[in-house]
mmCIF file of C-alpha atoms in Angstrom:
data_model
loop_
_atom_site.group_PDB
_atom_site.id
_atom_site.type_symbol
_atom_site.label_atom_id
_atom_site.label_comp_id
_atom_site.label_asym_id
_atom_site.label_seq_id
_atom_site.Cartn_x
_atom_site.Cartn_y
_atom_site.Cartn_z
ATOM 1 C CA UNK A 1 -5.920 -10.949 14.482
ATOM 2 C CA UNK A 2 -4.409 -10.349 10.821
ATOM 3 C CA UNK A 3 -0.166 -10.702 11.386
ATOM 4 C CA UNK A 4 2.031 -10.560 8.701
ATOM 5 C CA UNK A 5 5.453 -10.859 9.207
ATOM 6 C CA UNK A 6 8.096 -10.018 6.853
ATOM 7 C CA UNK A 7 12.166 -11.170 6.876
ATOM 8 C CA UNK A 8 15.195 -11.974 4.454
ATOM 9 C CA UNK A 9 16.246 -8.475 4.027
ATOM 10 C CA UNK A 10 20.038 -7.264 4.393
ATOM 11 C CA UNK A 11 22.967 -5.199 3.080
ATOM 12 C CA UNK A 12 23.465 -7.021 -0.472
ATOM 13 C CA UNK A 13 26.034 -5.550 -3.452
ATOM 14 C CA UNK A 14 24.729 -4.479 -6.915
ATOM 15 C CA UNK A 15 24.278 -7.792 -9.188
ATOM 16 C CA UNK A 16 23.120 -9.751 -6.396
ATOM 17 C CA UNK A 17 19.587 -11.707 -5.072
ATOM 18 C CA UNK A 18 17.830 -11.780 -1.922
ATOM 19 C CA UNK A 19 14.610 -13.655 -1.088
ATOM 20 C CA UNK A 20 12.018 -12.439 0.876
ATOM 21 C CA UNK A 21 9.526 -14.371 2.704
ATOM 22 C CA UNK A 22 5.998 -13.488 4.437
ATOM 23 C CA UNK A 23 4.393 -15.188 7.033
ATOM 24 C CA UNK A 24 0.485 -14.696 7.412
ATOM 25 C CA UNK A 25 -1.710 -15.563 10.501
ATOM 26 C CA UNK A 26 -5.304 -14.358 11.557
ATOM 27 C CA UNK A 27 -6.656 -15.260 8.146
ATOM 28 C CA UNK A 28 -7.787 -18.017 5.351
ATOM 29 C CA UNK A 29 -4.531 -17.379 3.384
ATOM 30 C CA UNK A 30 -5.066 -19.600 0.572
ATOM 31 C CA UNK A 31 -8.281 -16.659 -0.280
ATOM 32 C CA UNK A 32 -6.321 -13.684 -0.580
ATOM 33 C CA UNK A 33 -4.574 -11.894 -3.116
ATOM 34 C CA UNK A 34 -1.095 -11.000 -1.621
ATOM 35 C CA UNK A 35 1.004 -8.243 -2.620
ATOM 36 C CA UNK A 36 4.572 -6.769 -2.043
ATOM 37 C CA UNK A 37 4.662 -3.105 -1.750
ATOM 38 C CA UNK A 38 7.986 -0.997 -1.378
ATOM 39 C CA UNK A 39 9.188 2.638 -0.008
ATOM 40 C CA UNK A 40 12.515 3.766 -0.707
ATOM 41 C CA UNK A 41 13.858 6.048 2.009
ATOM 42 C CA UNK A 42 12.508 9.157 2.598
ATOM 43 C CA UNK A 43 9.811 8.781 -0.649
ATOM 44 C CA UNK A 44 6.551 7.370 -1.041
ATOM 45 C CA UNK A 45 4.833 4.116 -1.622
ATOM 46 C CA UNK A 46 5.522 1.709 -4.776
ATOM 47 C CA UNK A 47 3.445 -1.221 -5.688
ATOM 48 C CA UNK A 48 5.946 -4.238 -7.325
ATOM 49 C CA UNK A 49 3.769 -7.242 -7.217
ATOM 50 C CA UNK A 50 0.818 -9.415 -6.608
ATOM 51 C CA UNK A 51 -0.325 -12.827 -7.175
ATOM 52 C CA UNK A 52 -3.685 -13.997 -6.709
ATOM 53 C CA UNK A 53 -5.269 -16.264 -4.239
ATOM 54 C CA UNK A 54 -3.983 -19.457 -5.992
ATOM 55 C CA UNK A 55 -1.124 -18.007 -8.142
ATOM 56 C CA UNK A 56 -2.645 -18.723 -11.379
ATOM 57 C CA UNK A 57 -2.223 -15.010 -11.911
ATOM 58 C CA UNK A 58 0.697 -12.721 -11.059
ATOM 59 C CA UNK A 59 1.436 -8.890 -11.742
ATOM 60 C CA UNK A 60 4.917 -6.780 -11.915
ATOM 61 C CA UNK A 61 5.706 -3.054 -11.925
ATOM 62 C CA UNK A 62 7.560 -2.344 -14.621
ATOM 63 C CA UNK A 63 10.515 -1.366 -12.411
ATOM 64 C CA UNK A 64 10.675 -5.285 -11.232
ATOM 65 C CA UNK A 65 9.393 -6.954 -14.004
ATOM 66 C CA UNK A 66 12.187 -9.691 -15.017
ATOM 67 C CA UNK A 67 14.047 -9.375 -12.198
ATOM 68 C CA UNK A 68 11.360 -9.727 -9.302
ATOM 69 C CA UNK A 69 9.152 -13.216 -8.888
ATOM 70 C CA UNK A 70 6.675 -13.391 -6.344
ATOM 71 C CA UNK A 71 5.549 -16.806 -5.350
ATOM 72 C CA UNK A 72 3.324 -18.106 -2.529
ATOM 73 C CA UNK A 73 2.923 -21.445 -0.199
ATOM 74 C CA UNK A 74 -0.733 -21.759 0.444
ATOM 75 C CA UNK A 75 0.596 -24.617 2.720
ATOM 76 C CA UNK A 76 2.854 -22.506 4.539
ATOM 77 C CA UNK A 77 0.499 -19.530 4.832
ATOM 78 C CA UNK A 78 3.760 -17.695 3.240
ATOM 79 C CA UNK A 79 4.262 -15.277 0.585
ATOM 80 C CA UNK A 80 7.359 -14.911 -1.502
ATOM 81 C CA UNK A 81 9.543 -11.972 -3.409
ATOM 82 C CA UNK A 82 12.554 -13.472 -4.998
ATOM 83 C CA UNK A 83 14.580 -10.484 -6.064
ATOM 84 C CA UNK A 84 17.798 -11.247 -8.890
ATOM 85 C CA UNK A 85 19.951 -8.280 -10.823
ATOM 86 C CA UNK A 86 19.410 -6.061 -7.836
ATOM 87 C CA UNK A 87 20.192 -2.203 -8.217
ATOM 88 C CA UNK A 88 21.176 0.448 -5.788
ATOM 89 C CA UNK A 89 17.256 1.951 -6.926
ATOM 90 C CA UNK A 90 15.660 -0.975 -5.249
ATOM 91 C CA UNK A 91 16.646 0.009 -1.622
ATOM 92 C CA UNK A 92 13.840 -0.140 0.187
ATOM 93 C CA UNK A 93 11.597 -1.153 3.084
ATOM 94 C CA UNK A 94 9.426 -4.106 1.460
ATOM 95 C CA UNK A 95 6.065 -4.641 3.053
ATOM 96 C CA UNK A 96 3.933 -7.318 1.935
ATOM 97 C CA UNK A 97 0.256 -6.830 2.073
ATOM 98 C CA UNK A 98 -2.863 -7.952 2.153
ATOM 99 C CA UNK A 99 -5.358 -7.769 -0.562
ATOM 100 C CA UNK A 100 -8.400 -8.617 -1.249
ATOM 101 C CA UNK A 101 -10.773 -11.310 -2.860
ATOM 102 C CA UNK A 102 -10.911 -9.909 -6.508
ATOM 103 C CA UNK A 103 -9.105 -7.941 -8.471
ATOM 104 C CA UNK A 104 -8.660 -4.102 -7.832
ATOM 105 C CA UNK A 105 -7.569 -4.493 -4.433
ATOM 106 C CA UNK A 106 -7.207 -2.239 -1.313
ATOM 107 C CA UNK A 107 -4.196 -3.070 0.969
ATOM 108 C CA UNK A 108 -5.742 -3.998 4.272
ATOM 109 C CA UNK A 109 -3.149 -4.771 6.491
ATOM 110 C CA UNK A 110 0.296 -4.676 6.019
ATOM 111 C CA UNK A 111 3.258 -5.887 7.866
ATOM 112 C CA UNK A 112 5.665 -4.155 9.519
ATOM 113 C CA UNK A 113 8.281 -4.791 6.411
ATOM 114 C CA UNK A 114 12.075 -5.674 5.864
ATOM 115 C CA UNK A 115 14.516 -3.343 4.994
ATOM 116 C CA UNK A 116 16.760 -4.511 1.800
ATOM 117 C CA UNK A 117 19.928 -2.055 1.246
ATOM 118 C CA UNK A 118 21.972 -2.683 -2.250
ATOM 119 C CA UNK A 119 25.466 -1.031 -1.760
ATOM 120 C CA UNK A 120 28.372 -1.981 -2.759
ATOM 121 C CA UNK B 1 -0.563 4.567 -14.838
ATOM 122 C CA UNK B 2 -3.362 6.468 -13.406
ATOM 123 C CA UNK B 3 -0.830 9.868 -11.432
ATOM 124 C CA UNK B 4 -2.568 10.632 -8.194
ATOM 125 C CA UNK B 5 -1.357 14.043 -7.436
ATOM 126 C CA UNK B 6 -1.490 15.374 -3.408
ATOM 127 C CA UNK B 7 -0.077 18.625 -1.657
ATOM 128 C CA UNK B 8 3.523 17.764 -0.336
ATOM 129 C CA UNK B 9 2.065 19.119 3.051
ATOM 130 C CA UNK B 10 -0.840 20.598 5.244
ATOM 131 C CA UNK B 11 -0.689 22.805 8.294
ATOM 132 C CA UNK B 12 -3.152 22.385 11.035
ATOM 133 C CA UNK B 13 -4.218 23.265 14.812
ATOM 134 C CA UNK B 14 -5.382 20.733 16.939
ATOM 135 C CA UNK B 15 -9.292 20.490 17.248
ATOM 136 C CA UNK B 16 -9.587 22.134 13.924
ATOM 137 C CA UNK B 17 -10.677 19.952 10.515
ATOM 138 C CA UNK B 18 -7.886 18.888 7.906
ATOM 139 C CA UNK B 19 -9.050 18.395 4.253
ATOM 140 C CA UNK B 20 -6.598 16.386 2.243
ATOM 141 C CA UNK B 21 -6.896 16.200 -1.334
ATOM 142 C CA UNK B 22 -6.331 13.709 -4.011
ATOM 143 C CA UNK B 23 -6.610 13.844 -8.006
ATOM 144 C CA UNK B 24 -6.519 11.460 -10.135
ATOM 145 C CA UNK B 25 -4.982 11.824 -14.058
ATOM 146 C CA UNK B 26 -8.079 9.690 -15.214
ATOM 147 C CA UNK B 27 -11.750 8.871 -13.546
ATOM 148 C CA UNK B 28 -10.985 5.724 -10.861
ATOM 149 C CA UNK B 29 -14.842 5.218 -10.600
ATOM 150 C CA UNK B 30 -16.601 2.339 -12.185
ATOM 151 C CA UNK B 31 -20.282 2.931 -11.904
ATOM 152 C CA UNK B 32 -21.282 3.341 -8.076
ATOM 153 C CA UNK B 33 -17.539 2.299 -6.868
ATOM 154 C CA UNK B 34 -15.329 4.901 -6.421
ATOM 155 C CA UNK B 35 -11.829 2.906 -6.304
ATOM 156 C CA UNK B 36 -9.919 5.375 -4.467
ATOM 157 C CA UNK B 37 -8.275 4.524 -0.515
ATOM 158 C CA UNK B 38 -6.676 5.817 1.972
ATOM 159 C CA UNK B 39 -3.607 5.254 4.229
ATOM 160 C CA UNK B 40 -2.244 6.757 7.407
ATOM 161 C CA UNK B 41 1.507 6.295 8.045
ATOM 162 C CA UNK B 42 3.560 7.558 11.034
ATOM 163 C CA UNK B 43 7.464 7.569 11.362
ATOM 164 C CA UNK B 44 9.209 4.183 11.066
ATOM 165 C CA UNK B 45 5.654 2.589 11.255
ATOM 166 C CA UNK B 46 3.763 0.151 8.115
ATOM 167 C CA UNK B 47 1.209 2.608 6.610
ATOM 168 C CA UNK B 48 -2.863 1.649 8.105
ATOM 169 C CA UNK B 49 -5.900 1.265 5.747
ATOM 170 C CA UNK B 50 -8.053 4.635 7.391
ATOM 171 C CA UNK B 51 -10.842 4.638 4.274
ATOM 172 C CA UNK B 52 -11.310 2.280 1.308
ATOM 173 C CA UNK B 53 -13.819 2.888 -1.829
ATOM 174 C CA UNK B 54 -13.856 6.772 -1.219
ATOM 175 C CA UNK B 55 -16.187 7.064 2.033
ATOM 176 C CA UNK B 56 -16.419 3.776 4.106
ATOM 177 C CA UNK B 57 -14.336 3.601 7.335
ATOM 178 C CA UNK B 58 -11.629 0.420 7.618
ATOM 179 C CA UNK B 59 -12.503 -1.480 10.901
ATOM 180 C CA UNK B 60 -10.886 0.245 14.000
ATOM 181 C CA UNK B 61 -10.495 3.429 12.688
ATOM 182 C CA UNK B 62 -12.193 6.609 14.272
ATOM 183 C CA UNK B 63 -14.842 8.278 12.904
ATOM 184 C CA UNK B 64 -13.283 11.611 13.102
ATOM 185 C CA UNK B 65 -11.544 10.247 9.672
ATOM 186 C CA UNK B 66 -14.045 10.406 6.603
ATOM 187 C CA UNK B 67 -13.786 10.308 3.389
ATOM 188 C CA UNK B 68 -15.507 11.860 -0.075
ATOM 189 C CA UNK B 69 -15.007 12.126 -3.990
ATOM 190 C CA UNK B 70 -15.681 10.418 -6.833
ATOM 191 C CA UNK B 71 -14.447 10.375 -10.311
ATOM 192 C CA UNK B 72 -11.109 12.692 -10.232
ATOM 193 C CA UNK B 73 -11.239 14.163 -7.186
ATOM 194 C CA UNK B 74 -11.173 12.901 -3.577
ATOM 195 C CA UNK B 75 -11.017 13.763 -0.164
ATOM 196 C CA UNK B 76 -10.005 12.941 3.502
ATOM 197 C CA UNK B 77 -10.992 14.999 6.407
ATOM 198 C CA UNK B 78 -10.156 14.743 9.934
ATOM 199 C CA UNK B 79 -12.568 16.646 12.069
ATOM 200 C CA UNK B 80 -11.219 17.362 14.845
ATOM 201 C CA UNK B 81 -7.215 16.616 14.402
ATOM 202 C CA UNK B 82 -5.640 14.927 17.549
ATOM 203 C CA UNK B 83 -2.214 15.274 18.235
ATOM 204 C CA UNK B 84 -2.325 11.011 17.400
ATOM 205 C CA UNK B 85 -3.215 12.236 13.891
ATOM 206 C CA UNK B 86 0.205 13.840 12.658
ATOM 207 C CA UNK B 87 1.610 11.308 10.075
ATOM 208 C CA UNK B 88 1.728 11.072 6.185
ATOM 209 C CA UNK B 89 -1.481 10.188 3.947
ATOM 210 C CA UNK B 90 -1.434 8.540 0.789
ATOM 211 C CA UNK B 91 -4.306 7.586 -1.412
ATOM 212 C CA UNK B 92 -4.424 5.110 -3.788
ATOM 213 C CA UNK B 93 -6.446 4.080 -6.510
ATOM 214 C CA UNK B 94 -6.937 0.299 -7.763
ATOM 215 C CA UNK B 95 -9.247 1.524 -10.704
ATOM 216 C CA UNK B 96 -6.939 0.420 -12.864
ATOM 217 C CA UNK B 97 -3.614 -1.869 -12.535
ATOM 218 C CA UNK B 98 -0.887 -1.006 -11.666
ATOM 219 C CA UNK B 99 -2.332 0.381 -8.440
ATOM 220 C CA UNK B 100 -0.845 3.506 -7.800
ATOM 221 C CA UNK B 101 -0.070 5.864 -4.765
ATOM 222 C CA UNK B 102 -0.035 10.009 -4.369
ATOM 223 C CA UNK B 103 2.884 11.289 -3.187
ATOM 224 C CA UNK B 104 1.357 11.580 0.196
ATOM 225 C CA UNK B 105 0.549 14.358 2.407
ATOM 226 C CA UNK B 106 2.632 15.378 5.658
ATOM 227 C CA UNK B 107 0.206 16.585 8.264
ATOM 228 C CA UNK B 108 1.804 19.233 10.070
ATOM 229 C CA UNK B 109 1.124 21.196 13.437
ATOM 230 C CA UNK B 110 0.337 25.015 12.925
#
């Protein structure tokens, strides 16, 4: 069975980072395409990142982009969102997910996300 | 970014068919793939892959769900609605990057 387990969210100020981590069971990690996928309260679904199978490739929103790093562990099985410079805008539930083998993914599982809050 | 555009909301009985709709601001088909998906998502739950590439059914998911479209336009019908089937539905499209999401449709009880 395909788990995925987020953490590292919290109440963090304006200006600050946070790290998220992603664990992944039920599936050949190191062969999927992971992304992180956010929803602000009350509004729809953003995509902010991906990185492929074996991070030689890695893809920002423009909303993230220079502020946002994802990063995996193939070793680990674990998925990573390092988030600096962070803005009341980026409150959100963060869900990573899981893609696919290629490129122009679907997100076939998800997990059941972590909630990051920036207030000061 | 490719805009998928969806009705804010959709009133339905139970035992009757929903139609939810989905257009895209550009064609998200590349020859016989139509790169358009579908997600079910219930309060304070992760959303849940229902349809991916238009028509086929993700595993575990009932065949009352089905899916249709191709180029611009694309659809996902429920036939019959359950009461388990009251959530929001968002398609997305990964025709082009970044992968984009409608606004999502609220399925409402009539």
């Amino acid at each position: 069975e395909v788990q995925l387990v987020e953490s590292g969210g919290g109440l963090v100020q304006p200006g600050s980072s946070l790290k998220l981590s992603c664990v992944a069971s039920g599936f050949t990690f190191s062969s999927y395409n992971m992304h992180w996928i956010r929803q602000a309260p009350k509004k729809g679904l953003e995509w902010i990142a991906l990185s492929y199978y074996d991070s030689s490739n890695k893809y920002y929103a423009d909303s993230v982009k220079g502020r946002f790093t994802i990063s995996r562990d193939n070793s680990k099985n674990t998925l990573y969102l390092e988030m600096n410079s962070l803005r009341s805008e980026d409150t959100a539930m963060y869900y990573c997910a899981k893609g696919g083998m290629g490129t122009r993914d679907w997100f076939a599982y998800w997990g059941q996300g972590t909630l990051v809050t920036v207030s000061s | 970014d490719i805009v998928l555009t969806q009705s804010p909301a959709l009133a339905v009985s139970l035992g009757q068919r929903a139609t939810i709709s989905c257009r895209a601001s550009q064609s998200v088909s590349i020859s016989r793939y139509n790169l358009m998906h579908w997600y079910q998502q219930k309060p304070g739950q992760q959303p849940k892959l229902l349809i991916y590439r238009a028509s086929n059914l993700a595993s575990g998911i009932p065949a009352r769900f089905s899916g249709s479209g191709s180029g611009t336009d694309f659809t996902l019908t429920i036939n019959p609605v359950q009461a388990d089937d009251i959530a929001t539905y968002y398609c997305q499209q990964s025709r082009e990057s970044p992968p984009t999401f409608g606004g999502g449709t609220k399925l409402e009880l009539k």
